[in-house]
Short mmCIF file of C-alpha atoms in Angstrom, two decimals:
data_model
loop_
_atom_site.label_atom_id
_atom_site.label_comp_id
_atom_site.label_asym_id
_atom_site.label_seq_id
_atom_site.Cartn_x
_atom_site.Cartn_y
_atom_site.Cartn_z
CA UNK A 21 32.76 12.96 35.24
CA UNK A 22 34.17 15.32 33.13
CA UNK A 23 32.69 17.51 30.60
CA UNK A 24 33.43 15.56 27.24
CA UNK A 25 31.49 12.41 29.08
CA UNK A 26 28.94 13.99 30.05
CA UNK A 27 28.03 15.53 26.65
CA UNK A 28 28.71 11.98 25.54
CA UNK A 29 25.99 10.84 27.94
CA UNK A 30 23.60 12.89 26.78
CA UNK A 31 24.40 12.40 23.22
CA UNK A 32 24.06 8.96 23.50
CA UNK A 33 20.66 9.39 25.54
CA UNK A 34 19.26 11.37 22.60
CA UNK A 35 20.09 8.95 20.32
CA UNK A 36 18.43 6.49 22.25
CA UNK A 37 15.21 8.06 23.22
CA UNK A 38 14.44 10.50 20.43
CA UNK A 39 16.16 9.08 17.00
CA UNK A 40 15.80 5.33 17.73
CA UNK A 41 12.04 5.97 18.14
CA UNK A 42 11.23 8.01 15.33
CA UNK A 43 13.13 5.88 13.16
CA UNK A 44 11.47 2.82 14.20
CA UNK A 45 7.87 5.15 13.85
CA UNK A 46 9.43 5.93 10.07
CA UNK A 47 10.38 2.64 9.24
CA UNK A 48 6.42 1.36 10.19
CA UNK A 49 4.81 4.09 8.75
CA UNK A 50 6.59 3.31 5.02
CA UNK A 51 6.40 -0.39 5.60
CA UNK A 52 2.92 0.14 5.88
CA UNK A 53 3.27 2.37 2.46
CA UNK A 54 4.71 -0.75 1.08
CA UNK A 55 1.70 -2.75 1.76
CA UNK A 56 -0.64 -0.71 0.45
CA UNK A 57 1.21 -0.66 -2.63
CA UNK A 58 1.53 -4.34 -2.98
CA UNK A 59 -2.50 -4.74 -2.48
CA UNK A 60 -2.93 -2.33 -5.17
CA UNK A 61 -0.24 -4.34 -7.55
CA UNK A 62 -2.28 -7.32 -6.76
CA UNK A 63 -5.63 -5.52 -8.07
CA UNK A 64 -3.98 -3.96 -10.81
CA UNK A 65 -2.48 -7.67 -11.77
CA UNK A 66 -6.30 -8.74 -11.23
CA UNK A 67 -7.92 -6.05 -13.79
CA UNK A 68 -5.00 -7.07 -16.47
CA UNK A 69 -6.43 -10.61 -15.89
CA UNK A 70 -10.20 -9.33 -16.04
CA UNK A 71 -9.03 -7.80 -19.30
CA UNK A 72 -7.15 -11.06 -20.95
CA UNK A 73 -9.65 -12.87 -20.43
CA UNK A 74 -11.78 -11.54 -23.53
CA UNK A 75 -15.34 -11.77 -22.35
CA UNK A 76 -18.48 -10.66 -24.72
CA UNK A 77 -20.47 -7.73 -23.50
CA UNK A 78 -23.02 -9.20 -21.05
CA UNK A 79 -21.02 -12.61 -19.97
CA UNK A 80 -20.33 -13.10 -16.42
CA UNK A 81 -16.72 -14.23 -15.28
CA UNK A 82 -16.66 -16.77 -13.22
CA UNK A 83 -13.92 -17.13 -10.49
CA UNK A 84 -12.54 -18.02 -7.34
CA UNK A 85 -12.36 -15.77 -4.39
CA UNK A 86 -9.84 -16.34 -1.29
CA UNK A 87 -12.34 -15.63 1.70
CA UNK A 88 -9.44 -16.63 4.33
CA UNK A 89 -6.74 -18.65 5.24
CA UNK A 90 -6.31 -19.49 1.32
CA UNK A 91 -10.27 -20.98 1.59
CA UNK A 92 -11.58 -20.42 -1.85
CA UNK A 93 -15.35 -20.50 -2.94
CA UNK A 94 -16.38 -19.96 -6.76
CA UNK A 95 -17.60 -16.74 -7.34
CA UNK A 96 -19.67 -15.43 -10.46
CA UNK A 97 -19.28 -11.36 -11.40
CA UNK A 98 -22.36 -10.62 -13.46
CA UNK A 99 -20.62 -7.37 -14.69
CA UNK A 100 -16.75 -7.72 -14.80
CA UNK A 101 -16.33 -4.40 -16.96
CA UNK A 102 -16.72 -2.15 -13.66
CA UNK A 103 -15.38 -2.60 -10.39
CA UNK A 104 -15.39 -0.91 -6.94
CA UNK A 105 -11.99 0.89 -5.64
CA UNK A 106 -11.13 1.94 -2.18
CA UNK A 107 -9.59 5.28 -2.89
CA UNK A 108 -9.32 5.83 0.98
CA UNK A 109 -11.04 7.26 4.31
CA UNK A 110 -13.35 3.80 3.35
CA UNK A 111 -14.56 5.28 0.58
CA UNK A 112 -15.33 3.22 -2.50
CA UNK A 113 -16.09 3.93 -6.01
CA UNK A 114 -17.01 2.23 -9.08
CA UNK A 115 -14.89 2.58 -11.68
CA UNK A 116 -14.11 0.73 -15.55
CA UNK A 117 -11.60 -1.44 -15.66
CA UNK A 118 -9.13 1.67 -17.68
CA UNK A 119 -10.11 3.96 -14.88
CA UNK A 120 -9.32 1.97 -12.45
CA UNK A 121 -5.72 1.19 -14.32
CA UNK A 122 -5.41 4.92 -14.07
CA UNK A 123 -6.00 5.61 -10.93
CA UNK A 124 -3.76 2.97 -10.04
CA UNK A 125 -0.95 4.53 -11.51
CA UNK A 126 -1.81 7.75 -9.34
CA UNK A 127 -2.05 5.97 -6.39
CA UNK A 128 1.35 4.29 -6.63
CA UNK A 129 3.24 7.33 -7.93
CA UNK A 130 1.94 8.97 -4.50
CA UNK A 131 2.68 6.34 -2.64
CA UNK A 132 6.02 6.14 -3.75
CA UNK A 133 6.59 9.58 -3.13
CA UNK A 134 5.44 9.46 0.52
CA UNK A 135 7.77 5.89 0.69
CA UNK A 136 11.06 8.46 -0.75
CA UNK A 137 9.90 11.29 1.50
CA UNK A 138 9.81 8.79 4.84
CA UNK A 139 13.13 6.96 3.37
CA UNK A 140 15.20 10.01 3.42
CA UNK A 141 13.59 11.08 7.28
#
């Protein structure tokens, strides 16, 4: 074998062990970014509904919650205004409904950061 295929060899053995693995890693680790982000677009799309839905001071909102396998069961929230955030390491805090909206938008700014950051890996 001569020098320029063996460097080829080698080359091509990098490339298979090292780079194809941590792209895959890369590629999982922002997919699961993407996730996250979707779940909080869902609750931020919940809170704008929360918020249209113009209830007096005091007056539950009754809905329906998915508990699986799109099985729904009617819920009643006694206090709509304030609702409970996982902000991570399964930690969760109350927060109003603007807070929340806030921290939402601080969430997803860092999560898109972290998404660019992993893209360009």
């Amino acid at each position: 074998m001569s020098k320029i295929e063996e460097k080829v060899a080698r080359y091509e053995a990098f490339l298979n062990d090292t780079l194809r693995s941590d792209l895959k890693k890369n590629l999982e680790l922002r997919d699961k970014i993407y996730q996250e982000q979707a779940e909080y677009l869902a609750l931020r799309n919940s809170i704008n509904a929360i918020k249209l839905a113009d209830l007096q001071p005091g007056e539950p909102l009754k809905t329906k919650v998915d508990l699986g396998c799109n099985f729904y069961c009617q819920a009643k929230i006694p206090q709509p205004g304030a609702i409970c955030v996982a902000v991570g390491m399964g930690f969760f805090v109350e927060m109003t409904l603007d807070e929340a909206l806030k921290f939402l938008d601080k969430k997803d700014a860092e999560l898109s950061r972290d998404a660019d950051n992993l893209t360009q890996k």
